[in-house]
Amino acid sequence: MELIPKLPVAEWISDATDWIKNTFSGLFNFLKDDFGDFIEFFAETVLMAIPIWLFIAVVAVLAFFVSKKRFGLPVFVIVGLWYIQNQELWEELMNTFTLVIFASLISVIIGVPFGIWMAKSKVVQQVLTPVLDFMQTMPAFVYLIPAVAFFSIGMVPGVFASVIFATPPTVRFTNLGIRQVSHELIEAAEAFGTTGTQKLFKVQLPMAKKTIMAGINQTVMLSLSMVVIASMIGAEGLGQTVITGLQRADVGTGFVAGLGIVILAIIIDRFAQNLNTQRGDQA
């Protein structure tokens, strides 16, 4: 005999999802149509319009200067991107790169202000910490359900799911970086009569820049990790090729596309690490 009846949690969540979908249908339709068209325009018209050899050359030159004029990273960029082009996966790479760019950019725009807010208020930190824990511990596949419910299928729900999954590191590291700024330095700034805004932008954020960049790096990598998962709801890119290989039990196709994702991940990670090191040295 059950002492406590089963709570209708699933029904509550479904009702809440339906209410959100109906209430904000105009916003969701705008994002699905207009923002979706912009993402496709950026991937198919802007990035694909760049000659492949020029794209590889520009990225290799940037890698050369970012890595302090060492040849390891530029050589890897040339060989890695040439491999992707050789396997006829260039369009898929551009779609994946577009997904990562937009998901990471939105995550940073959302994450940094919330991280600052957490650093400024203990109450906000106590409220947001369990929310961030929930966002990071929830299986990534679960985020596909509301993404499809709100935006149907395509690139937009992929970006939406990636943003939810990838935002917490930026929030946490921004909060951590600001809180680790020396109290003596803060007191010195206050002694010179700086306002709260001046103290934030001229003292705290510059001193916390290295930590914040580490969080942004984690956000970018998490966005990239959602590529394969987001392809299950219609997000085009290398992940879709991996899923195709999985569905057909085609090990070769899946491995080739998976290796392309690894190459892109290494390039992005090395760029972020070198930029963070340079910023840290300047600080």
PDB file of C-alpha atoms in Angstrom:
ATOM      1  CA  MET A   1       0.000   0.000   0.000  1.00  0.00           C
ATOM      2  CA  GLU A   2       1.430   3.363  -1.021  1.00  0.00           C
ATOM      3  CA  LEU A   3       1.412   5.962   1.736  1.00  0.00           C
ATOM      4  CA  ILE A   4       2.254   8.778  -0.652  1.00  0.00           C
ATOM      5  CA  PRO A   5       0.624   8.809  -4.106  1.00  0.00           C
ATOM      6  CA  LYS A   6       2.832   9.255  -7.137  1.00  0.00           C
ATOM      7  CA  LEU A   7       3.397  12.945  -7.850  1.00  0.00           C
ATOM      8  CA  PRO A   8       2.468  13.918 -11.427  1.00  0.00           C
ATOM      9  CA  VAL A   9       5.845  15.558 -12.075  1.00  0.00           C
ATOM     10  CA  ALA A  10       5.858  14.602 -15.752  1.00  0.00           C
ATOM     11  CA  GLU A  11       2.426  16.170 -16.244  1.00  0.00           C
ATOM     12  CA  TRP A  12       3.503  19.344 -14.443  1.00  0.00           C
ATOM     13  CA  ILE A  13       6.581  19.716 -16.624  1.00  0.00           C
ATOM     14  CA  SER A  14       4.585  19.017 -19.789  1.00  0.00           C
ATOM     15  CA  ASP A  15       1.968  21.598 -18.806  1.00  0.00           C
ATOM     16  CA  ALA A  16       4.662  24.153 -17.998  1.00  0.00           C
ATOM     17  CA  THR A  17       6.357  23.489 -21.341  1.00  0.00           C
ATOM     18  CA  ASP A  18       3.066  23.911 -23.206  1.00  0.00           C
ATOM     19  CA  TRP A  19       2.364  27.162 -21.354  1.00  0.00           C
ATOM     20  CA  ILE A  20       5.814  28.561 -22.182  1.00  0.00           C
ATOM     21  CA  LYS A  21       5.483  27.473 -25.810  1.00  0.00           C
ATOM     22  CA  ASN A  22       2.069  29.083 -26.211  1.00  0.00           C
ATOM     23  CA  THR A  23       2.887  32.251 -24.275  1.00  0.00           C
ATOM     24  CA  PHE A  24       6.160  32.996 -26.055  1.00  0.00           C
ATOM     25  CA  SER A  25       5.257  31.513 -29.434  1.00  0.00           C
ATOM     26  CA  GLY A  26       6.032  34.806 -31.166  1.00  0.00           C
ATOM     27  CA  LEU A  27       9.570  34.877 -29.792  1.00  0.00           C
ATOM     28  CA  PHE A  28      10.163  31.227 -30.599  1.00  0.00           C
ATOM     29  CA  ASN A  29       8.880  31.673 -34.150  1.00  0.00           C
ATOM     30  CA  PHE A  30      11.146  34.683 -34.613  1.00  0.00           C
ATOM     31  CA  LEU A  31      14.186  32.777 -33.392  1.00  0.00           C
ATOM     32  CA  LYS A  32      13.302  29.698 -35.431  1.00  0.00           C
ATOM     33  CA  ASP A  33      12.712  31.619 -38.655  1.00  0.00           C
ATOM     34  CA  ASP A  34      14.747  34.834 -38.662  1.00  0.00           C
ATOM     35  CA  PHE A  35      17.615  33.773 -36.419  1.00  0.00           C
ATOM     36  CA  GLY A  36      17.691  30.371 -38.109  1.00  0.00           C
ATOM     37  CA  ASP A  37      17.904  32.019 -41.527  1.00  0.00           C
ATOM     38  CA  PHE A  38      20.774  34.198 -40.286  1.00  0.00           C
ATOM     39  CA  ILE A  39      22.691  31.162 -39.017  1.00  0.00           C
ATOM     40  CA  GLU A  40      22.230  29.383 -42.331  1.00  0.00           C
ATOM     41  CA  PHE A  41      23.245  32.553 -44.205  1.00  0.00           C
ATOM     42  CA  PHE A  42      26.416  32.839 -42.125  1.00  0.00           C
ATOM     43  CA  ALA A  43      27.358  29.193 -42.693  1.00  0.00           C
ATOM     44  CA  GLU A  44      26.345  28.765 -46.330  1.00  0.00           C
ATOM     45  CA  THR A  45      26.954  32.238 -47.751  1.00  0.00           C
ATOM     46  CA  VAL A  46      29.671  33.861 -45.637  1.00  0.00           C
ATOM     47  CA  LEU A  47      31.917  30.976 -44.618  1.00  0.00           C
ATOM     48  CA  MET A  48      31.372  28.849 -47.711  1.00  0.00           C
ATOM     49  CA  ALA A  49      32.115  31.871 -49.920  1.00  0.00           C
ATOM     50  CA  ILE A  50      35.676  31.968 -48.600  1.00  0.00           C
ATOM     51  CA  PRO A  51      38.018  29.864 -50.781  1.00  0.00           C
ATOM     52  CA  ILE A  52      39.203  26.832 -48.861  1.00  0.00           C
ATOM     53  CA  TRP A  53      42.886  27.535 -49.455  1.00  0.00           C
ATOM     54  CA  LEU A  54      42.429  31.110 -48.223  1.00  0.00           C
ATOM     55  CA  PHE A  55      40.572  29.994 -45.099  1.00  0.00           C
ATOM     56  CA  ILE A  56      43.302  27.480 -44.245  1.00  0.00           C
ATOM     57  CA  ALA A  57      46.045  30.032 -44.927  1.00  0.00           C
ATOM     58  CA  VAL A  58      44.439  32.710 -42.734  1.00  0.00           C
ATOM     59  CA  VAL A  59      43.880  30.304 -39.838  1.00  0.00           C
ATOM     60  CA  ALA A  60      47.464  29.019 -40.164  1.00  0.00           C
ATOM     61  CA  VAL A  61      48.887  32.565 -40.094  1.00  0.00           C
ATOM     62  CA  LEU A  62      46.776  33.424 -37.066  1.00  0.00           C
ATOM     63  CA  ALA A  63      47.963  30.225 -35.386  1.00  0.00           C
ATOM     64  CA  PHE A  64      51.576  31.189 -36.101  1.00  0.00           C
ATOM     65  CA  PHE A  65      51.262  34.525 -34.301  1.00  0.00           C
ATOM     66  CA  VAL A  66      48.995  33.245 -31.530  1.00  0.00           C
ATOM     67  CA  SER A  67      51.489  30.478 -30.717  1.00  0.00           C
ATOM     68  CA  LYS A  68      54.316  33.032 -30.426  1.00  0.00           C
ATOM     69  CA  LYS A  69      55.723  32.295 -33.884  1.00  0.00           C
ATOM     70  CA  ARG A  70      56.093  28.565 -33.375  1.00  0.00           C
ATOM     71  CA  PHE A  71      55.437  26.200 -36.239  1.00  0.00           C
ATOM     72  CA  GLY A  72      53.745  23.315 -34.416  1.00  0.00           C
ATOM     73  CA  LEU A  73      50.213  24.708 -34.327  1.00  0.00           C
ATOM     74  CA  PRO A  74      50.258  26.202 -37.872  1.00  0.00           C
ATOM     75  CA  VAL A  75      51.447  22.881 -39.314  1.00  0.00           C
ATOM     76  CA  PHE A  76      48.702  21.039 -37.437  1.00  0.00           C
ATOM     77  CA  VAL A  77      46.117  23.545 -38.709  1.00  0.00           C
ATOM     78  CA  ILE A  78      47.226  23.078 -42.327  1.00  0.00           C
ATOM     79  CA  VAL A  79      47.364  19.279 -42.143  1.00  0.00           C
ATOM     80  CA  GLY A  80      44.138  18.972 -40.127  1.00  0.00           C
ATOM     81  CA  LEU A  81      42.033  21.295 -42.276  1.00  0.00           C
ATOM     82  CA  TRP A  82      43.475  19.783 -45.451  1.00  0.00           C
ATOM     83  CA  TYR A  83      42.419  16.345 -44.195  1.00  0.00           C
ATOM     84  CA  ILE A  84      38.842  17.570 -43.636  1.00  0.00           C
ATOM     85  CA  GLN A  85      38.729  19.107 -47.097  1.00  0.00           C
ATOM     86  CA  ASN A  86      40.243  15.966 -48.612  1.00  0.00           C
ATOM     87  CA  GLN A  87      37.464  13.869 -47.066  1.00  0.00           C
ATOM     88  CA  GLU A  88      34.865  16.191 -48.639  1.00  0.00           C
ATOM     89  CA  LEU A  89      33.592  17.333 -45.238  1.00  0.00           C
ATOM     90  CA  TRP A  90      34.289  21.044 -45.630  1.00  0.00           C
ATOM     91  CA  GLU A  91      30.639  22.105 -45.711  1.00  0.00           C
ATOM     92  CA  GLU A  92      29.947  20.001 -42.629  1.00  0.00           C
ATOM     93  CA  LEU A  93      32.931  21.638 -40.913  1.00  0.00           C
ATOM     94  CA  MET A  94      31.577  25.114 -41.651  1.00  0.00           C
ATOM     95  CA  ASN A  95      28.163  24.174 -40.251  1.00  0.00           C
ATOM     96  CA  THR A  96      29.770  22.780 -37.109  1.00  0.00           C
ATOM     97  CA  PHE A  97      31.982  25.849 -36.762  1.00  0.00           C
ATOM     98  CA  THR A  98      28.920  28.089 -37.119  1.00  0.00           C
ATOM     99  CA  LEU A  99      27.075  26.177 -34.407  1.00  0.00           C
ATOM    100  CA  VAL A 100      30.042  26.497 -32.047  1.00  0.00           C
ATOM    101  CA  ILE A 101      30.495  30.214 -32.774  1.00  0.00           C
ATOM    102  CA  PHE A 102      26.880  31.187 -32.089  1.00  0.00           C
ATOM    103  CA  ALA A 103      26.438  28.883 -29.091  1.00  0.00           C
ATOM    104  CA  SER A 104      29.689  30.079 -27.510  1.00  0.00           C
ATOM    105  CA  LEU A 105      28.999  33.755 -28.198  1.00  0.00           C
ATOM    106  CA  ILE A 106      25.511  33.612 -26.690  1.00  0.00           C
ATOM    107  CA  SER A 107      26.803  31.619 -23.704  1.00  0.00           C
ATOM    108  CA  VAL A 108      29.503  34.212 -23.005  1.00  0.00           C
ATOM    109  CA  ILE A 109      27.090  37.142 -23.402  1.00  0.00           C
ATOM    110  CA  ILE A 110      24.786  35.491 -20.862  1.00  0.00           C
ATOM    111  CA  GLY A 111      27.438  33.965 -18.604  1.00  0.00           C
ATOM    112  CA  VAL A 112      29.757  36.908 -17.907  1.00  0.00           C
ATOM    113  CA  PRO A 113      27.039  39.287 -16.560  1.00  0.00           C
ATOM    114  CA  PHE A 114      25.583  36.521 -14.392  1.00  0.00           C
ATOM    115  CA  GLY A 115      29.067  35.690 -13.116  1.00  0.00           C
ATOM    116  CA  ILE A 116      29.602  39.340 -12.194  1.00  0.00           C
ATOM    117  CA  TRP A 117      26.217  39.399 -10.485  1.00  0.00           C
ATOM    118  CA  MET A 118      27.153  36.308  -8.468  1.00  0.00           C
ATOM    119  CA  ALA A 119      30.440  37.878  -7.418  1.00  0.00           C
ATOM    120  CA  LYS A 120      28.651  41.006  -6.224  1.00  0.00           C
ATOM    121  CA  SER A 121      25.888  39.309  -4.245  1.00  0.00           C
ATOM    122  CA  LYS A 122      26.035  36.348  -1.875  1.00  0.00           C
ATOM    123  CA  VAL A 123      22.280  35.892  -2.207  1.00  0.00           C
ATOM    124  CA  VAL A 124      22.530  35.592  -5.984  1.00  0.00           C
ATOM    125  CA  GLN A 125      25.397  33.145  -5.593  1.00  0.00           C
ATOM    126  CA  GLN A 126      23.359  30.979  -3.226  1.00  0.00           C
ATOM    127  CA  VAL A 127      20.422  30.999  -5.652  1.00  0.00           C
ATOM    128  CA  LEU A 128      22.381  30.426  -8.870  1.00  0.00           C
ATOM    129  CA  THR A 129      24.794  27.767  -7.588  1.00  0.00           C
ATOM    130  CA  PRO A 130      22.189  24.959  -7.425  1.00  0.00           C
ATOM    131  CA  VAL A 131      20.781  26.119 -10.765  1.00  0.00           C
ATOM    132  CA  LEU A 132      24.222  25.803 -12.342  1.00  0.00           C
ATOM    133  CA  ASP A 133      24.696  22.424 -10.678  1.00  0.00           C
ATOM    134  CA  PHE A 134      21.407  21.304 -12.198  1.00  0.00           C
ATOM    135  CA  MET A 135      22.392  22.571 -15.655  1.00  0.00           C
ATOM    136  CA  GLN A 136      25.733  20.769 -15.553  1.00  0.00           C
ATOM    137  CA  THR A 137      24.559  17.462 -14.120  1.00  0.00           C
ATOM    138  CA  MET A 138      21.460  17.033 -16.261  1.00  0.00           C
ATOM    139  CA  PRO A 139      22.232  14.631 -19.150  1.00  0.00           C
ATOM    140  CA  ALA A 140      22.820  16.594 -22.328  1.00  0.00           C
ATOM    141  CA  PHE A 141      20.261  14.542 -24.251  1.00  0.00           C
ATOM    142  CA  VAL A 142      17.490  15.873 -22.011  1.00  0.00           C
ATOM    143  CA  TYR A 143      18.042  19.394 -23.333  1.00  0.00           C
ATOM    144  CA  LEU A 144      17.020  18.204 -26.782  1.00  0.00           C
ATOM    145  CA  ILE A 145      13.426  17.686 -25.604  1.00  0.00           C
ATOM    146  CA  PRO A 146      12.533  21.332 -24.806  1.00  0.00           C
ATOM    147  CA  ALA A 147      14.692  22.478 -27.733  1.00  0.00           C
ATOM    148  CA  VAL A 148      12.537  20.489 -30.153  1.00  0.00           C
ATOM    149  CA  ALA A 149       9.343  21.486 -28.330  1.00  0.00           C
ATOM    150  CA  PHE A 150      10.144  25.195 -28.648  1.00  0.00           C
ATOM    151  CA  PHE A 151      11.958  25.352 -32.004  1.00  0.00           C
ATOM    152  CA  SER A 152      11.150  22.139 -33.904  1.00  0.00           C
ATOM    153  CA  ILE A 153      14.302  20.782 -35.602  1.00  0.00           C
ATOM    154  CA  GLY A 154      17.307  22.473 -37.196  1.00  0.00           C
ATOM    155  CA  MET A 155      20.265  24.627 -36.201  1.00  0.00           C
ATOM    156  CA  VAL A 156      18.361  26.874 -33.767  1.00  0.00           C
ATOM    157  CA  PRO A 157      17.378  24.105 -31.310  1.00  0.00           C
ATOM    158  CA  GLY A 158      20.970  22.861 -31.527  1.00  0.00           C
ATOM    159  CA  VAL A 159      22.229  26.291 -30.497  1.00  0.00           C
ATOM    160  CA  PHE A 160      19.592  26.484 -27.743  1.00  0.00           C
ATOM    161  CA  ALA A 161      20.604  23.128 -26.235  1.00  0.00           C
ATOM    162  CA  SER A 162      24.297  23.995 -26.520  1.00  0.00           C
ATOM    163  CA  VAL A 163      23.810  27.315 -24.736  1.00  0.00           C
ATOM    164  CA  ILE A 164      22.097  25.688 -21.756  1.00  0.00           C
ATOM    165  CA  PHE A 165      24.766  23.013 -21.553  1.00  0.00           C
ATOM    166  CA  ALA A 166      27.781  25.298 -22.068  1.00  0.00           C
ATOM    167  CA  THR A 167      26.940  28.472 -20.114  1.00  0.00           C
ATOM    168  CA  PRO A 168      27.728  27.347 -16.504  1.00  0.00           C
ATOM    169  CA  PRO A 169      31.567  27.335 -16.819  1.00  0.00           C
ATOM    170  CA  THR A 170      31.634  30.979 -17.909  1.00  0.00           C
ATOM    171  CA  VAL A 171      29.346  31.954 -15.013  1.00  0.00           C
ATOM    172  CA  ARG A 172      31.365  30.005 -12.444  1.00  0.00           C
ATOM    173  CA  PHE A 173      34.808  31.122 -13.622  1.00  0.00           C
ATOM    174  CA  THR A 174      33.755  34.773 -13.886  1.00  0.00           C
ATOM    175  CA  ASN A 175      32.443  34.641 -10.336  1.00  0.00           C
ATOM    176  CA  LEU A 176      35.593  32.866  -9.137  1.00  0.00           C
ATOM    177  CA  GLY A 177      37.966  35.233 -10.925  1.00  0.00           C
ATOM    178  CA  ILE A 178      36.373  38.371  -9.488  1.00  0.00           C
ATOM    179  CA  ARG A 179      36.203  36.948  -5.982  1.00  0.00           C
ATOM    180  CA  GLN A 180      39.906  36.033  -6.121  1.00  0.00           C
ATOM    181  CA  VAL A 181      41.010  39.602  -6.794  1.00  0.00           C
ATOM    182  CA  SER A 182      43.169  40.800  -3.910  1.00  0.00           C
ATOM    183  CA  HIS A 183      41.262  42.668  -1.190  1.00  0.00           C
ATOM    184  CA  GLU A 184      44.237  44.997  -0.776  1.00  0.00           C
ATOM    185  CA  LEU A 185      43.964  45.968  -4.421  1.00  0.00           C
ATOM    186  CA  ILE A 186      40.235  46.606  -4.043  1.00  0.00           C
ATOM    187  CA  GLU A 187      40.834  48.753  -0.968  1.00  0.00           C
ATOM    188  CA  ALA A 188      43.517  50.734  -2.815  1.00  0.00           C
ATOM    189  CA  ALA A 189      41.106  51.393  -5.686  1.00  0.00           C
ATOM    190  CA  GLU A 190      38.423  52.524  -3.253  1.00  0.00           C
ATOM    191  CA  ALA A 191      40.931  54.780  -1.517  1.00  0.00           C
ATOM    192  CA  PHE A 192      41.465  56.598  -4.814  1.00  0.00           C
ATOM    193  CA  GLY A 193      37.731  57.250  -5.010  1.00  0.00           C
ATOM    194  CA  THR A 194      36.818  54.886  -7.831  1.00  0.00           C
ATOM    195  CA  THR A 195      33.144  54.188  -8.430  1.00  0.00           C
ATOM    196  CA  GLY A 196      31.726  50.682  -8.453  1.00  0.00           C
ATOM    197  CA  THR A 197      31.702  50.619 -12.261  1.00  0.00           C
ATOM    198  CA  GLN A 198      35.276  51.896 -12.489  1.00  0.00           C
ATOM    199  CA  LYS A 199      36.417  49.337  -9.919  1.00  0.00           C
ATOM    200  CA  LEU A 200      34.758  46.543 -11.885  1.00  0.00           C
ATOM    201  CA  PHE A 201      36.029  47.427 -15.358  1.00  0.00           C
ATOM    202  CA  LYS A 202      39.445  48.840 -14.447  1.00  0.00           C
ATOM    203  CA  VAL A 203      40.474  46.582 -11.575  1.00  0.00           C
ATOM    204  CA  GLN A 204      38.429  43.428 -11.061  1.00  0.00           C
ATOM    205  CA  LEU A 205      37.779  42.308 -14.640  1.00  0.00           C
ATOM    206  CA  PRO A 206      41.356  42.947 -15.841  1.00  0.00           C
ATOM    207  CA  MET A 207      42.772  41.043 -12.861  1.00  0.00           C
ATOM    208  CA  ALA A 208      40.284  38.191 -13.360  1.00  0.00           C
ATOM    209  CA  LYS A 209      40.780  38.062 -17.124  1.00  0.00           C
ATOM    210  CA  LYS A 210      42.867  34.886 -17.127  1.00  0.00           C
ATOM    211  CA  THR A 211      40.340  32.975 -15.029  1.00  0.00           C
ATOM    212  CA  ILE A 212      37.420  34.254 -17.116  1.00  0.00           C
ATOM    213  CA  MET A 213      39.183  33.192 -20.312  1.00  0.00           C
ATOM    214  CA  ALA A 214      39.643  29.715 -18.863  1.00  0.00           C
ATOM    215  CA  GLY A 215      35.893  29.547 -18.302  1.00  0.00           C
ATOM    216  CA  ILE A 216      35.195  30.764 -21.834  1.00  0.00           C
ATOM    217  CA  ASN A 217      37.526  28.069 -23.148  1.00  0.00           C
ATOM    218  CA  GLN A 218      35.524  25.440 -21.280  1.00  0.00           C
ATOM    219  CA  THR A 219      32.302  26.899 -22.675  1.00  0.00           C
ATOM    220  CA  VAL A 220      33.597  26.665 -26.233  1.00  0.00           C
ATOM    221  CA  MET A 221      34.685  23.060 -25.751  1.00  0.00           C
ATOM    222  CA  LEU A 222      31.329  22.112 -24.223  1.00  0.00           C
ATOM    223  CA  SER A 223      29.550  23.756 -27.158  1.00  0.00           C
ATOM    224  CA  LEU A 224      31.628  21.636 -29.483  1.00  0.00           C
ATOM    225  CA  SER A 225      30.844  18.521 -27.475  1.00  0.00           C
ATOM    226  CA  MET A 226      27.152  19.098 -28.216  1.00  0.00           C
ATOM    227  CA  VAL A 227      27.749  18.838 -31.967  1.00  0.00           C
ATOM    228  CA  VAL A 228      27.016  15.124 -32.226  1.00  0.00           C
ATOM    229  CA  ILE A 229      24.079  15.336 -29.820  1.00  0.00           C
ATOM    230  CA  ALA A 230      22.529  18.357 -31.561  1.00  0.00           C
ATOM    231  CA  SER A 231      22.738  16.564 -34.898  1.00  0.00           C
ATOM    232  CA  MET A 232      20.041  14.214 -33.596  1.00  0.00           C
ATOM    233  CA  ILE A 233      17.559  17.097 -33.855  1.00  0.00           C
ATOM    234  CA  GLY A 234      18.583  18.284 -37.292  1.00  0.00           C
ATOM    235  CA  ALA A 235      21.647  20.456 -36.601  1.00  0.00           C
ATOM    236  CA  GLU A 236      23.804  20.074 -39.688  1.00  0.00           C
ATOM    237  CA  GLY A 237      27.514  19.455 -39.433  1.00  0.00           C
ATOM    238  CA  LEU A 238      30.109  16.816 -38.727  1.00  0.00           C
ATOM    239  CA  GLY A 239      27.939  15.350 -35.989  1.00  0.00           C
ATOM    240  CA  GLN A 240      25.259  14.505 -38.518  1.00  0.00           C
ATOM    241  CA  THR A 241      27.805  12.474 -40.474  1.00  0.00           C
ATOM    242  CA  VAL A 242      28.744  10.641 -37.283  1.00  0.00           C
ATOM    243  CA  ILE A 243      25.085   9.843 -36.623  1.00  0.00           C
ATOM    244  CA  THR A 244      24.690   8.624 -40.201  1.00  0.00           C
ATOM    245  CA  GLY A 245      27.648   6.281 -39.731  1.00  0.00           C
ATOM    246  CA  LEU A 246      26.125   5.029 -36.493  1.00  0.00           C
ATOM    247  CA  GLN A 247      22.721   4.381 -38.057  1.00  0.00           C
ATOM    248  CA  ARG A 248      24.245   2.481 -40.956  1.00  0.00           C
ATOM    249  CA  ALA A 249      26.875   0.718 -38.824  1.00  0.00           C
ATOM    250  CA  ASP A 250      29.462   2.336 -41.105  1.00  0.00           C
ATOM    251  CA  VAL A 251      32.547   2.519 -38.921  1.00  0.00           C
ATOM    252  CA  GLY A 252      34.671   4.254 -41.541  1.00  0.00           C
ATOM    253  CA  THR A 253      32.264   7.147 -42.161  1.00  0.00           C
ATOM    254  CA  GLY A 254      31.726   7.722 -38.456  1.00  0.00           C
ATOM    255  CA  PHE A 255      35.444   7.624 -37.679  1.00  0.00           C
ATOM    256  CA  VAL A 256      36.359  10.045 -40.487  1.00  0.00           C
ATOM    257  CA  ALA A 257      33.806  12.612 -39.282  1.00  0.00           C
ATOM    258  CA  GLY A 258      34.722  12.008 -35.642  1.00  0.00           C
ATOM    259  CA  LEU A 259      38.367  12.688 -36.425  1.00  0.00           C
ATOM    260  CA  GLY A 260      37.286  15.957 -38.061  1.00  0.00           C
ATOM    261  CA  ILE A 261      35.549  16.972 -34.816  1.00  0.00           C
ATOM    262  CA  VAL A 262      38.714  16.112 -32.867  1.00  0.00           C
ATOM    263  CA  ILE A 263      40.819  18.265 -35.201  1.00  0.00           C
ATOM    264  CA  LEU A 264      38.453  21.217 -34.834  1.00  0.00           C
ATOM    265  CA  ALA A 265      38.397  20.775 -31.047  1.00  0.00           C
ATOM    266  CA  ILE A 266      42.209  20.734 -30.821  1.00  0.00           C
ATOM    267  CA  ILE A 267      42.545  23.843 -32.997  1.00  0.00           C
ATOM    268  CA  ILE A 268      39.988  25.798 -30.964  1.00  0.00           C
ATOM    269  CA  ASP A 269      41.480  24.635 -27.667  1.00  0.00           C
ATOM    270  CA  ARG A 270      45.053  25.559 -28.655  1.00  0.00           C
ATOM    271  CA  PHE A 271      43.934  28.984 -29.857  1.00  0.00           C
ATOM    272  CA  ALA A 272      42.101  29.619 -26.587  1.00  0.00           C
ATOM    273  CA  GLN A 273      44.994  28.374 -24.441  1.00  0.00           C
ATOM    274  CA  ASN A 274      47.565  30.506 -26.236  1.00  0.00           C
ATOM    275  CA  LEU A 275      45.367  33.593 -26.099  1.00  0.00           C
ATOM    276  CA  ASN A 276      44.761  33.007 -22.398  1.00  0.00           C
ATOM    277  CA  THR A 277      48.505  32.620 -21.775  1.00  0.00           C
ATOM    278  CA  GLN A 278      49.253  35.850 -23.593  1.00  0.00           C
ATOM    279  CA  ARG A 279      46.561  37.713 -21.677  1.00  0.00           C
ATOM    280  CA  GLY A 280      47.836  36.265 -18.451  1.00  0.00           C
ATOM    281  CA  ASP A 281      51.399  37.345 -19.234  1.00  0.00           C
ATOM    282  CA  GLN A 282      50.237  40.856 -20.086  1.00  0.00           C
ATOM    283  CA  ALA A 283      48.283  41.054 -16.844  1.00  0.00           C
TER     284      ALA A 283
END
